[in-house]
Each structure stands twice: as structure tokens, then as C-alpha cells.
Amino acid sequence: MNDFPIESLPYGVFERNGNAHLGVAYGEQIFDLHAAASARLFDGVCDASLLTATALNPLLAAGKKTWGTVRERCQALLAKSPGDEHFVDRAGARMRLPLDVADYVDFYSSEQHARNLGRIFRPDAEPLLPNWKWMPIGYHGRAGTIVVSGTPIARPSGQRKAPNEETPSFGPSRMLDIELELGFITGSEDIFGLVLVNDWSARDVQAWEYQPLGPFLGKSFATTISPWVVPLEALVPFAVKPHEQSPQPLPHLRVQEDFSLDIALEIDLQSAKMRNAGVSAVTISRTNARELYWTMSQQLAHVRSNGTQIRPGDLFASGTISGSDPGSYGSFIELTWRGAKPLALPSGEARAFLEDGDEVTLRGWCERDGLHLSFGECRGRVEST
Ligand code: MN
């Protein structure tokens, strides 16, 4: 199956002769935009400097109209096969972070996830807090520790205190987790495209630090994104009716012709023992982005509602995407109910949270009317510190 058809053309940054080049994934190849722009194949479409840059930011800043014309020219060029010198094999390519992330926001927009975490963290209270259905709850994360798929994840240390302990202690997290999310990347006004996001989370650190100001060091040590940014324009065929909302949001959060996206998502896990025995990764969760309660337009409208400016290269992540049945939860803390129901792996091992050597791979794809497109993968392996 072709994960990267001409209808998709996601953007990424890869290494060629030691330099960072912008490219688009096309079948098993990467179309080298740096090479093509240097050969004047984009003359009359945009300034070549947008495509010879070492990150997507100048293109993001150029705005929606330019994104459309660059994409059209890519499709036209690929349809008539430009020379071999403009392509490299995708399989062997070393990918870099596709953009310099400006600001990073992480939302909390899956109702099932919010309810699950409410039950786990505050068992004696109503799981959903009173503000949740009135606005997309979120927090500002740490843009500087966003890394590209494949980057090793060092187990973070932090301060934690279990309920049965009298005082906190400092040391490596004992409850290292993942969060399966999607993220969108903006220009200065519009949404450019989407990536997979793994919001690595140290639950023991989070549980002790999060009140009253929210997540902090339990989430700022690493966030992994997939290397290919799928243009929003390529996802139009997969737009679906948004989640029903009750109560109706306030007027500034009502968006005309709003949509959600039908994107299948999964989490794969392979332990070191499995890897050494040649056992393939096992899928531990399957869900879909259409489960999200708040839409991307509403999230953006909410962020802008106080007058703040968004910047080219801002990243907005959805929050963990959990479906209604336990096989569709997007984190270990939900899948194992804070460790009470460990997952059984094919190697005979059990997992409450991540162990050193575990490798997590998030995948996402869309399918409709014979059109298939992929988000590629968002991978990270836990290393001891
Ligand atoms: Mn998150």
C-alpha cells in the first residue's frame, strides 16, 4: 500500500550530504524541495528561500495562499516526473525536526480521557470539572524539548510522593507513560498541517506537582512528533461532522462549517525482551481522532479569544485521544487503570507503566473511497538515566 500518494504530500526535513533539506514524501521517495527550488522549478510560485530553508518556518510564515500554490506546483511536477537528482530514498533518509517549534500548547479535548483521569486522580469527586464543557482546557508546554520521531527518551527524574509516603523523594520516575495525540501546526493565521504527538508523561511527578497550576516538569522533559507534516488540505476528504456539544458553547466558540477528522490511530509497544527474541511490536490501543470533543477551530478560537497572537510554527496538541472502550484508551494510566490491571505482553512480561528499553510507536492513517494516506510513525525508546 502506498502511504504517501500524490494527494497527500506531507512536508518534512531530511539530511542530504549533511545539510537539512525540505522535502515532501512521495511513495517510497522524498522529493527534495531544496534541490528543486535551486533548479528554479518553483520560479513564479514562491521565493526559492522558502524551500531552501532548513525548517518549515519561512513557508509557514508565507501564509495559506502560498501553501496552496506550492502544493499545486509539487503535484504538477511530480505528475511529470522531474529528474532523479530531485529524489532520495525515503527508507534510508535521516529525518530532522520539521520546524522550529515556536509556542507549544497541549489541550485536554477528549471527554473520555478527561473522565478517566478525573476518576483516577480524584476518585471521590465528579470526574469532569465544571469548566470542561465550556472551553477547550489546555496548558502551555515546553517547545524546546519537542523532538523528532526516533529520538531516544531518557527516563526523567523528579519529585514524587505516593499517597502512603509521608514526604516526597527525588529519583527516576516509576510511572513513565505516553499520551497518544495529534497536533496541528499554524502559520500566523491558519492551520498548515498535522502531526502525530507523543506527550511523554511522568505520572508520579505529575500527580504530586499538578495542583494548583497544572502540568509542569512531569511533561516538559520530552514530547515526540512524527517527521511528516500532513497538509490540512490533504485531509479535507476525511472531514466528518464534529462531536455533538451540550451545553452549546458560548458564541465566540461556535464555528460555522466546523469539522472533525476521521483519522485512525494506534499505539504499538515492543519491550527489549521482545526485540531480543525477534517478537514484533504488539498493538495495545486503537482509537480515532473523531472521538475528540473540541475541534481544532474551537481550540484556536479559544487561544485567540484574549487577543494573543499565534506565531508561524506554533504547535497545538489535542490532548490524549481515548475512545469509550478500554481497548481505545490513549495512555498506560488509563489502559492499566494506574497499574491495577497490567497489560500482558507476548513475551510473558506485564506492563503497568514503561520500563527501560520499551519502544512505543504511534501510527495514524486515513482511508476513504480508495484513498489511503498515512501520518507515518512517531517512535521513541525509553533509556535509563
Ligand atoms: Mn497531553
mmCIF file of C-alpha atoms and ligand atoms in Angstrom:
data_model
loop_
_atom_site.group_PDB
_atom_site.id
_atom_site.type_symbol
_atom_site.label_atom_id
_atom_site.label_comp_id
_atom_site.label_asym_id
_atom_site.label_seq_id
_atom_site.Cartn_x
_atom_site.Cartn_y
_atom_site.Cartn_z
ATOM 1 C CA MET A 1 0.000 0.000 0.000
ATOM 2 C CA ASN A 2 1.264 3.482 -0.844
ATOM 3 C CA ASP A 3 1.255 5.530 2.381
ATOM 4 C CA PHE A 4 2.238 8.737 0.608
ATOM 5 C CA PRO A 5 0.184 9.242 -2.570
ATOM 6 C CA ILE A 6 0.189 12.426 -4.631
ATOM 7 C CA GLU A 7 -2.996 13.515 -2.794
ATOM 8 C CA SER A 8 -1.035 13.718 0.472
ATOM 9 C CA LEU A 9 2.500 15.125 0.007
ATOM 10 C CA PRO A 10 3.437 15.725 3.654
ATOM 11 C CA TYR A 11 6.365 18.031 4.369
ATOM 12 C CA GLY A 12 9.487 17.097 6.314
ATOM 13 C CA VAL A 13 13.143 17.978 6.789
ATOM 14 C CA PHE A 14 15.763 15.350 5.923
ATOM 15 C CA GLU A 15 19.554 15.256 5.711
ATOM 16 C CA ARG A 16 21.299 15.291 2.361
ATOM 17 C CA ASN A 17 25.096 15.495 2.292
ATOM 18 C CA GLY A 18 24.991 16.620 5.902
ATOM 19 C CA ASN A 19 22.621 19.530 5.195
ATOM 20 C CA ALA A 20 18.986 19.943 6.191
ATOM 21 C CA HIS A 21 16.681 19.942 3.152
ATOM 22 C CA LEU A 22 12.938 20.462 2.961
ATOM 23 C CA GLY A 23 11.122 17.720 1.126
ATOM 24 C CA VAL A 24 7.774 16.074 0.564
ATOM 25 C CA ALA A 25 7.183 12.343 0.992
ATOM 26 C CA TYR A 26 6.002 10.775 -2.259
ATOM 27 C CA GLY A 27 5.638 6.979 -2.378
ATOM 28 C CA GLU A 28 8.935 5.398 -1.354
ATOM 29 C CA GLN A 29 10.826 8.599 -2.115
ATOM 30 C CA ILE A 30 11.369 12.114 -0.891
ATOM 31 C CA PHE A 31 11.015 14.922 -3.424
ATOM 32 C CA ASP A 32 13.852 17.289 -2.497
ATOM 33 C CA LEU A 33 12.330 20.783 -2.447
ATOM 34 C CA HIS A 34 15.700 22.368 -1.755
ATOM 35 C CA ALA A 35 17.145 20.795 -4.918
ATOM 36 C CA ALA A 36 14.038 21.561 -6.970
ATOM 37 C CA ALA A 37 13.890 25.200 -5.865
ATOM 38 C CA SER A 38 17.644 25.602 -6.529
ATOM 39 C CA ALA A 39 16.982 24.276 -10.060
ATOM 40 C CA ARG A 40 14.360 27.041 -10.394
ATOM 41 C CA LEU A 41 11.419 24.612 -10.585
ATOM 42 C CA PHE A 42 9.434 26.885 -8.251
ATOM 43 C CA ASP A 43 10.126 30.145 -10.079
ATOM 44 C CA GLY A 44 6.965 32.199 -10.287
ATOM 45 C CA VAL A 45 5.399 30.223 -7.417
ATOM 46 C CA CYS A 46 7.320 31.442 -4.395
ATOM 47 C CA ASP A 47 10.641 32.848 -3.340
ATOM 48 C CA ALA A 48 13.149 29.958 -3.502
ATOM 49 C CA SER A 49 14.339 30.859 0.004
ATOM 50 C CA LEU A 50 11.099 29.422 1.437
ATOM 51 C CA LEU A 51 12.090 25.992 0.112
ATOM 52 C CA THR A 52 15.859 26.155 0.603
ATOM 53 C CA ALA A 53 15.351 26.954 4.314
ATOM 54 C CA THR A 54 16.389 24.310 6.846
ATOM 55 C CA ALA A 55 12.963 24.245 8.534
ATOM 56 C CA LEU A 56 9.349 24.836 7.546
ATOM 57 C CA ASN A 57 9.031 28.184 9.371
ATOM 58 C CA PRO A 58 9.538 30.571 6.415
ATOM 59 C CA LEU A 59 6.950 28.621 4.405
ATOM 60 C CA LEU A 60 4.607 28.657 7.423
ATOM 61 C CA ALA A 61 5.008 32.449 7.649
ATOM 62 C CA ALA A 62 4.228 32.881 3.935
ATOM 63 C CA GLY A 63 0.566 32.018 4.535
ATOM 64 C CA LYS A 64 -2.221 29.890 3.147
ATOM 65 C CA LYS A 65 -2.232 31.196 -0.417
ATOM 66 C CA THR A 66 1.447 30.308 -0.867
ATOM 67 C CA TRP A 67 0.903 26.886 0.749
ATOM 68 C CA GLY A 68 -1.728 26.230 -1.918
ATOM 69 C CA THR A 69 0.424 27.288 -4.877
ATOM 70 C CA VAL A 70 3.499 25.375 -3.637
ATOM 71 C CA ARG A 71 1.373 22.258 -3.207
ATOM 72 C CA GLU A 72 -0.121 22.639 -6.693
ATOM 73 C CA ARG A 73 3.323 23.029 -8.222
ATOM 74 C CA CYS A 74 4.572 19.934 -6.339
ATOM 75 C CA GLN A 75 1.665 17.894 -7.687
ATOM 76 C CA ALA A 76 2.217 19.185 -11.230
ATOM 77 C CA LEU A 77 5.972 18.491 -11.112
ATOM 78 C CA LEU A 78 5.542 15.002 -9.654
ATOM 79 C CA ALA A 79 2.922 14.111 -12.247
ATOM 80 C CA LYS A 80 5.522 14.546 -14.991
ATOM 81 C CA SER A 81 8.493 13.033 -13.090
ATOM 82 C CA PRO A 82 11.226 15.639 -12.673
ATOM 83 C CA GLY A 83 14.809 14.290 -12.834
ATOM 84 C CA ASP A 84 16.254 11.662 -10.470
ATOM 85 C CA GLU A 85 18.540 14.273 -8.906
ATOM 86 C CA HIS A 86 15.471 15.707 -7.142
ATOM 87 C CA PHE A 87 14.708 12.486 -5.235
ATOM 88 C CA VAL A 88 16.189 10.466 -2.396
ATOM 89 C CA ASP A 89 15.009 7.140 -0.951
ATOM 90 C CA ARG A 90 12.700 7.705 1.982
ATOM 91 C CA ALA A 91 13.718 4.463 3.761
ATOM 92 C CA GLY A 92 17.336 5.475 4.311
ATOM 93 C CA ALA A 93 16.720 9.154 4.994
ATOM 94 C CA ARG A 94 17.635 10.659 8.335
ATOM 95 C CA MET A 95 14.785 12.942 9.386
ATOM 96 C CA ARG A 96 15.085 16.073 11.483
ATOM 97 C CA LEU A 97 12.515 18.098 13.357
ATOM 98 C CA PRO A 98 10.426 19.619 10.526
ATOM 99 C CA LEU A 99 10.109 23.045 12.151
ATOM 100 C CA ASP A 100 11.483 25.236 14.879
ATOM 101 C CA VAL A 101 8.546 24.980 17.242
ATOM 102 C CA ALA A 102 7.526 28.453 18.368
ATOM 103 C CA ASP A 103 4.991 28.050 21.181
ATOM 104 C CA TYR A 104 3.536 24.735 22.290
ATOM 105 C CA VAL A 105 0.095 24.226 23.770
ATOM 106 C CA ASP A 106 -1.358 20.900 24.854
ATOM 107 C CA PHE A 107 -5.132 20.612 25.130
ATOM 108 C CA TYR A 108 -7.268 18.113 27.005
ATOM 109 C CA SER A 109 -10.033 17.674 24.441
ATOM 110 C CA SER A 110 -11.078 14.017 24.703
ATOM 111 C CA GLU A 111 -14.013 13.703 27.096
ATOM 112 C CA GLN A 112 -13.313 10.030 27.812
ATOM 113 C CA HIS A 113 -9.684 10.819 28.705
ATOM 114 C CA ALA A 114 -10.709 13.729 30.956
ATOM 115 C CA ARG A 115 -13.266 11.498 32.716
ATOM 116 C CA ASN A 116 -10.777 8.627 33.106
ATOM 117 C CA LEU A 117 -8.107 10.889 34.616
ATOM 118 C CA GLY A 118 -10.691 12.577 36.840
ATOM 119 C CA ARG A 119 -11.711 9.159 38.207
ATOM 120 C CA ILE A 120 -8.111 8.087 38.728
ATOM 121 C CA PHE A 121 -6.732 11.314 40.269
ATOM 122 C CA ARG A 122 -9.851 12.435 42.190
ATOM 123 C CA PRO A 123 -11.814 9.231 42.920
ATOM 124 C CA ASP A 124 -14.213 10.892 45.356
ATOM 125 C CA ALA A 125 -15.275 13.771 43.115
ATOM 126 C CA GLU A 126 -17.219 14.366 39.900
ATOM 127 C CA PRO A 127 -14.700 13.294 37.199
ATOM 128 C CA LEU A 128 -15.348 16.179 34.786
ATOM 129 C CA LEU A 129 -14.626 19.618 36.258
ATOM 130 C CA PRO A 130 -17.371 22.277 35.720
ATOM 131 C CA ASN A 131 -15.414 24.268 33.082
ATOM 132 C CA TRP A 132 -14.629 21.313 30.815
ATOM 133 C CA LYS A 133 -17.662 21.525 28.506
ATOM 134 C CA TRP A 134 -17.458 25.335 28.267
ATOM 135 C CA MET A 135 -13.957 25.668 26.823
ATOM 136 C CA PRO A 136 -11.070 23.581 25.479
ATOM 137 C CA ILE A 137 -8.882 23.189 28.581
ATOM 138 C CA GLY A 138 -5.140 23.306 27.927
ATOM 139 C CA TYR A 139 -1.732 24.376 29.227
ATOM 140 C CA HIS A 140 1.418 25.903 27.730
ATOM 141 C CA GLY A 141 4.100 23.235 27.344
ATOM 142 C CA ARG A 142 7.818 23.384 26.634
ATOM 143 C CA ALA A 143 8.589 23.965 22.924
ATOM 144 C CA GLY A 144 12.326 23.443 23.449
ATOM 145 C CA THR A 145 12.055 19.761 24.334
ATOM 146 C CA ILE A 146 9.990 18.719 21.323
ATOM 147 C CA VAL A 147 11.951 16.058 19.440
ATOM 148 C CA VAL A 148 11.508 14.172 16.186
ATOM 149 C CA SER A 149 10.470 10.526 15.985
ATOM 150 C CA GLY A 150 13.325 8.130 16.743
ATOM 151 C CA THR A 151 14.979 10.349 19.358
ATOM 152 C CA PRO A 152 15.776 8.267 22.495
ATOM 153 C CA ILE A 153 13.787 9.239 25.593
ATOM 154 C CA ALA A 154 15.790 9.404 28.818
ATOM 155 C CA ARG A 155 13.731 8.380 31.837
ATOM 156 C CA PRO A 156 13.177 11.628 33.724
ATOM 157 C CA SER A 157 13.892 12.103 37.396
ATOM 158 C CA GLY A 158 11.607 14.187 39.513
ATOM 159 C CA GLN A 159 9.999 14.750 42.855
ATOM 160 C CA ARG A 160 7.203 12.359 43.690
ATOM 161 C CA LYS A 161 5.199 11.324 46.704
ATOM 162 C CA ALA A 162 2.892 8.318 46.805
ATOM 163 C CA PRO A 163 -0.245 8.729 48.993
ATOM 164 C CA ASN A 164 1.181 6.266 51.553
ATOM 165 C CA GLU A 165 4.506 8.132 51.814
ATOM 166 C CA GLU A 166 4.967 10.886 54.406
ATOM 167 C CA THR A 167 7.463 13.008 52.497
ATOM 168 C CA PRO A 168 8.415 13.320 48.835
ATOM 169 C CA SER A 169 11.594 11.860 47.376
ATOM 170 C CA PHE A 170 13.609 12.611 44.237
ATOM 171 C CA GLY A 171 14.567 9.989 41.670
ATOM 172 C CA PRO A 172 13.788 8.343 38.323
ATOM 173 C CA SER A 173 10.073 8.277 37.528
ATOM 174 C CA ARG A 174 8.422 4.958 38.399
ATOM 175 C CA MET A 175 5.324 5.754 36.372
ATOM 176 C CA LEU A 176 6.575 6.775 32.920
ATOM 177 C CA ASP A 177 3.712 6.981 30.439
ATOM 178 C CA ILE A 178 2.789 8.106 26.943
ATOM 179 C CA GLU A 179 -0.095 10.109 25.541
ATOM 180 C CA LEU A 180 -1.403 9.397 22.047
ATOM 181 C CA GLU A 181 -2.238 12.760 20.471
ATOM 182 C CA LEU A 182 -2.471 14.654 17.228
ATOM 183 C CA GLY A 183 -1.048 18.131 16.838
ATOM 184 C CA PHE A 184 -1.669 20.932 14.396
ATOM 185 C CA ILE A 185 0.920 23.457 13.219
ATOM 186 C CA THR A 186 -0.002 27.007 12.288
ATOM 187 C CA GLY A 187 1.141 29.908 10.175
ATOM 188 C CA SER A 188 0.291 33.314 11.612
ATOM 189 C CA GLU A 189 -3.429 32.833 10.889
ATOM 190 C CA ASP A 190 -4.284 29.386 9.600
ATOM 191 C CA ILE A 191 -3.699 25.725 10.278
ATOM 192 C CA PHE A 192 -0.962 24.382 7.991
ATOM 193 C CA GLY A 193 -0.926 20.687 8.800
ATOM 194 C CA LEU A 194 -0.978 17.884 11.337
ATOM 195 C CA VAL A 195 1.498 15.530 13.011
ATOM 196 C CA LEU A 196 1.319 12.662 15.486
ATOM 197 C CA VAL A 197 2.341 13.671 19.016
ATOM 198 C CA ASN A 198 3.533 11.529 21.926
ATOM 199 C CA ASP A 199 3.282 13.612 25.094
ATOM 200 C CA TRP A 200 5.566 11.538 27.354
ATOM 201 C CA SER A 201 4.370 11.914 30.946
ATOM 202 C CA ALA A 202 5.817 11.035 34.351
ATOM 203 C CA ARG A 203 2.597 10.286 36.224
ATOM 204 C CA ASP A 204 4.124 10.149 39.707
ATOM 205 C CA VAL A 205 5.736 13.566 39.206
ATOM 206 C CA GLN A 206 2.528 14.904 37.657
ATOM 207 C CA ALA A 207 0.280 13.646 40.466
ATOM 208 C CA TRP A 208 2.377 15.415 43.128
ATOM 209 C CA GLU A 209 3.046 18.696 41.277
ATOM 210 C CA TYR A 210 -0.107 19.403 39.272
ATOM 211 C CA GLN A 211 -2.228 21.232 41.822
ATOM 212 C CA PRO A 212 -2.952 24.126 41.667
ATOM 213 C CA LEU A 213 -1.238 25.272 38.433
ATOM 214 C CA GLY A 214 -1.325 22.179 36.205
ATOM 215 C CA PRO A 215 1.304 20.007 34.498
ATOM 216 C CA PHE A 216 4.922 21.179 34.732
ATOM 217 C CA LEU A 217 8.086 19.029 34.981
ATOM 218 C CA GLY A 218 6.144 15.769 34.671
ATOM 219 C CA LYS A 219 5.648 16.594 30.992
ATOM 220 C CA SER A 220 8.399 19.035 29.980
ATOM 221 C CA PHE A 221 11.272 16.528 29.560
ATOM 222 C CA ALA A 222 10.303 15.315 26.055
ATOM 223 C CA THR A 223 7.483 15.427 23.505
ATOM 224 C CA THR A 224 7.919 13.444 20.288
ATOM 225 C CA ILE A 225 6.361 14.412 16.946
ATOM 226 C CA SER A 226 6.235 12.480 13.672
ATOM 227 C CA PRO A 227 8.600 13.795 10.967
ATOM 228 C CA TRP A 228 5.974 14.323 8.233
ATOM 229 C CA VAL A 229 3.534 17.241 8.474
ATOM 230 C CA VAL A 230 0.365 16.260 6.604
ATOM 231 C CA PRO A 231 -1.157 19.389 4.983
ATOM 232 C CA LEU A 232 -4.645 20.212 6.209
ATOM 233 C CA GLU A 233 -5.645 20.500 2.560
ATOM 234 C CA ALA A 234 -4.853 16.794 2.057
ATOM 235 C CA LEU A 235 -7.171 15.913 4.934
ATOM 236 C CA VAL A 236 -10.280 17.640 3.559
ATOM 237 C CA PRO A 237 -11.691 14.327 2.171
ATOM 238 C CA PHE A 238 -11.614 12.932 5.735
ATOM 239 C CA ALA A 239 -13.575 15.736 7.392
ATOM 240 C CA VAL A 240 -16.571 14.488 9.378
ATOM 241 C CA LYS A 241 -19.328 16.038 11.436
ATOM 242 C CA PRO A 242 -17.927 17.283 14.744
ATOM 243 C CA HIS A 243 -18.851 15.751 18.098
ATOM 244 C CA GLU A 244 -22.219 16.877 19.430
ATOM 245 C CA GLN A 245 -21.780 19.548 22.118
ATOM 246 C CA SER A 246 -24.078 20.077 25.063
ATOM 247 C CA PRO A 247 -24.331 22.677 26.502
ATOM 248 C CA GLN A 248 -23.932 24.753 23.374
ATOM 249 C CA PRO A 249 -20.633 26.680 23.637
ATOM 250 C CA LEU A 250 -20.580 30.471 24.026
ATOM 251 C CA PRO A 251 -20.869 32.407 20.735
ATOM 252 C CA HIS A 252 -17.122 33.011 20.296
ATOM 253 C CA LEU A 253 -16.546 29.248 20.302
ATOM 254 C CA ARG A 254 -19.258 28.439 17.759
ATOM 255 C CA VAL A 255 -17.562 27.860 14.406
ATOM 256 C CA GLN A 256 -19.542 27.741 11.147
ATOM 257 C CA GLU A 257 -18.922 24.696 8.927
ATOM 258 C CA ASP A 258 -16.738 23.162 11.596
ATOM 259 C CA PHE A 259 -15.406 19.623 11.221
ATOM 260 C CA SER A 260 -13.567 16.811 12.924
ATOM 261 C CA LEU A 261 -11.163 14.443 11.169
ATOM 262 C CA ASP A 262 -11.583 10.710 10.700
ATOM 263 C CA ILE A 263 -8.046 9.549 11.471
ATOM 264 C CA ALA A 264 -7.410 6.004 12.697
ATOM 265 C CA LEU A 265 -4.767 5.872 15.418
ATOM 266 C CA GLU A 266 -2.886 3.123 17.241
ATOM 267 C CA ILE A 267 -0.199 2.529 19.835
ATOM 268 C CA ASP A 268 2.367 -0.229 19.335
ATOM 269 C CA LEU A 269 4.696 -1.465 22.084
ATOM 270 C CA GLN A 270 7.845 -3.580 21.925
ATOM 271 C CA SER A 271 9.866 -4.388 25.029
ATOM 272 C CA ALA A 272 13.628 -5.040 24.972
ATOM 273 C CA LYS A 273 12.905 -8.730 25.689
ATOM 274 C CA MET A 274 10.529 -8.900 22.709
ATOM 275 C CA ARG A 275 13.061 -7.150 20.482
ATOM 276 C CA ASN A 276 15.879 -9.501 21.516
ATOM 277 C CA ALA A 277 13.650 -12.533 20.824
ATOM 278 C CA GLY A 278 12.608 -11.156 17.421
ATOM 279 C CA VAL A 279 8.978 -10.676 18.545
ATOM 280 C CA SER A 280 7.191 -7.868 16.673
ATOM 281 C CA ALA A 281 5.618 -4.922 18.452
ATOM 282 C CA VAL A 282 2.103 -5.521 19.744
ATOM 283 C CA THR A 283 -0.782 -3.061 19.276
ATOM 284 C CA ILE A 284 -2.059 -2.053 22.714
ATOM 285 C CA SER A 285 -4.689 0.521 21.703
ATOM 286 C CA ARG A 286 -6.768 1.538 18.678
ATOM 287 C CA THR A 287 -8.731 4.773 18.554
ATOM 288 C CA ASN A 288 -9.792 7.605 16.217
ATOM 289 C CA ALA A 289 -9.353 11.394 16.170
ATOM 290 C CA ARG A 290 -13.098 11.853 15.615
ATOM 291 C CA GLU A 291 -13.512 10.969 19.320
ATOM 292 C CA LEU A 292 -12.315 14.479 20.246
ATOM 293 C CA TYR A 293 -14.996 16.735 21.771
ATOM 294 C CA TRP A 294 -13.430 20.100 20.859
ATOM 295 C CA THR A 295 -12.379 20.807 17.263
ATOM 296 C CA MET A 296 -9.134 22.391 16.081
ATOM 297 C CA SER A 297 -11.004 25.578 15.056
ATOM 298 C CA GLN A 298 -12.504 25.851 18.521
ATOM 299 C CA GLN A 299 -9.131 25.289 20.171
ATOM 300 C CA LEU A 300 -7.617 28.036 18.013
ATOM 301 C CA ALA A 301 -10.572 30.368 18.611
ATOM 302 C CA HIS A 302 -10.206 29.831 22.345
ATOM 303 C CA VAL A 303 -6.452 30.575 22.323
ATOM 304 C CA ARG A 304 -7.006 33.777 20.341
ATOM 305 C CA SER A 305 -10.019 34.927 22.364
ATOM 306 C CA ASN A 306 -7.909 37.013 24.766
ATOM 307 C CA GLY A 307 -6.178 38.875 21.914
ATOM 308 C CA THR A 308 -2.968 36.833 21.833
ATOM 309 C CA GLN A 309 -1.149 36.366 18.527
ATOM 310 C CA ILE A 310 -0.353 32.934 17.196
ATOM 311 C CA ARG A 311 3.033 32.541 15.513
ATOM 312 C CA PRO A 312 4.233 30.607 12.474
ATOM 313 C CA GLY A 313 5.455 27.310 13.900
ATOM 314 C CA ASP A 314 3.129 27.139 16.882
ATOM 315 C CA LEU A 315 2.147 23.582 17.788
ATOM 316 C CA PHE A 316 -1.216 22.760 19.336
ATOM 317 C CA ALA A 317 -1.671 19.181 20.537
ATOM 318 C CA SER A 318 -5.113 17.656 21.030
ATOM 319 C CA GLY A 319 -4.661 16.005 24.398
ATOM 320 C CA THR A 320 -4.771 12.238 24.807
ATOM 321 C CA ILE A 321 -7.293 10.676 22.445
ATOM 322 C CA SER A 322 -9.268 7.972 24.233
ATOM 323 C CA GLY A 323 -12.343 6.200 22.917
ATOM 324 C CA SER A 324 -15.139 4.780 25.026
ATOM 325 C CA ASP A 325 -13.941 1.181 25.350
ATOM 326 C CA PRO A 326 -10.798 0.241 27.308
ATOM 327 C CA GLY A 327 -9.028 -1.021 24.150
ATOM 328 C CA SER A 328 -9.145 2.514 22.786
ATOM 329 C CA TYR A 329 -7.524 4.406 25.663
ATOM 330 C CA GLY A 330 -4.565 6.590 24.695
ATOM 331 C CA SER A 331 -2.268 6.202 27.717
ATOM 332 C CA PHE A 332 -0.956 3.498 30.068
ATOM 333 C CA ILE A 333 -2.510 5.130 33.117
ATOM 334 C CA GLU A 334 -5.916 4.523 31.518
ATOM 335 C CA LEU A 335 -5.121 1.192 29.802
ATOM 336 C CA THR A 336 -3.845 -0.293 33.098
ATOM 337 C CA TRP A 337 -6.006 1.868 35.400
ATOM 338 C CA ARG A 338 -2.956 3.345 37.160
ATOM 339 C CA GLY A 339 -1.247 -0.032 37.168
ATOM 340 C CA ALA A 340 -4.110 -2.018 38.726
ATOM 341 C CA LYS A 341 -4.635 -4.043 35.523
ATOM 342 C CA PRO A 342 -1.211 -4.547 33.908
ATOM 343 C CA LEU A 343 -1.015 -5.351 30.198
ATOM 344 C CA ALA A 344 0.171 -8.864 29.293
ATOM 345 C CA LEU A 345 2.856 -8.866 26.583
ATOM 346 C CA PRO A 346 3.592 -11.799 24.206
ATOM 347 C CA SER A 347 6.969 -12.223 25.952
ATOM 348 C CA GLY A 348 5.226 -13.163 29.209
ATOM 349 C CA GLU A 349 6.047 -9.750 30.694
ATOM 350 C CA ALA A 350 3.461 -7.466 32.305
ATOM 351 C CA ARG A 351 3.362 -3.689 31.960
ATOM 352 C CA ALA A 352 1.802 -1.164 34.305
ATOM 353 C CA PHE A 353 3.982 1.701 33.004
ATOM 354 C CA LEU A 354 7.001 1.906 30.692
ATOM 355 C CA GLU A 355 10.204 0.008 31.523
ATOM 356 C CA ASP A 356 13.679 0.869 30.239
ATOM 357 C CA GLY A 357 14.151 -0.468 26.705
ATOM 358 C CA ASP A 358 10.437 -0.259 25.836
ATOM 359 C CA GLU A 359 9.784 1.253 22.422
ATOM 360 C CA VAL A 360 6.470 2.965 21.693
ATOM 361 C CA THR A 361 5.324 3.691 18.147
ATOM 362 C CA LEU A 362 2.239 5.760 17.356
ATOM 363 C CA ARG A 363 0.665 5.383 13.923
ATOM 364 C CA GLY A 364 -2.108 7.221 12.142
ATOM 365 C CA TRP A 365 -3.837 6.907 8.778
ATOM 366 C CA CYS A 366 -6.946 7.933 6.843
ATOM 367 C CA GLU A 367 -8.952 5.819 4.434
ATOM 368 C CA ARG A 368 -11.938 6.664 2.297
ATOM 369 C CA ASP A 369 -13.171 5.763 -1.204
ATOM 370 C CA GLY A 370 -9.920 4.038 -2.126
ATOM 371 C CA LEU A 371 -7.796 6.963 -0.929
ATOM 372 C CA HIS A 372 -5.292 5.999 1.776
ATOM 373 C CA LEU A 373 -2.830 8.337 3.406
ATOM 374 C CA SER A 374 -0.542 7.874 6.368
ATOM 375 C CA PHE A 375 0.952 10.021 9.097
ATOM 376 C CA GLY A 376 3.973 7.719 9.193
ATOM 377 C CA GLU A 377 5.173 6.907 12.675
ATOM 378 C CA CYS A 378 6.042 8.647 15.919
ATOM 379 C CA ARG A 379 8.558 6.449 17.735
ATOM 380 C CA GLY A 380 10.623 6.630 20.886
ATOM 381 C CA ARG A 381 12.598 4.175 23.040
ATOM 382 C CA VAL A 382 12.973 4.632 26.778
ATOM 383 C CA GLU A 383 16.539 4.702 28.054
ATOM 384 C CA SER A 384 17.639 4.522 31.675
ATOM 385 C CA THR A 385 19.281 7.599 33.132
HETATM 386 MN MN MN B 1 -1.023 15.595 26.798
#
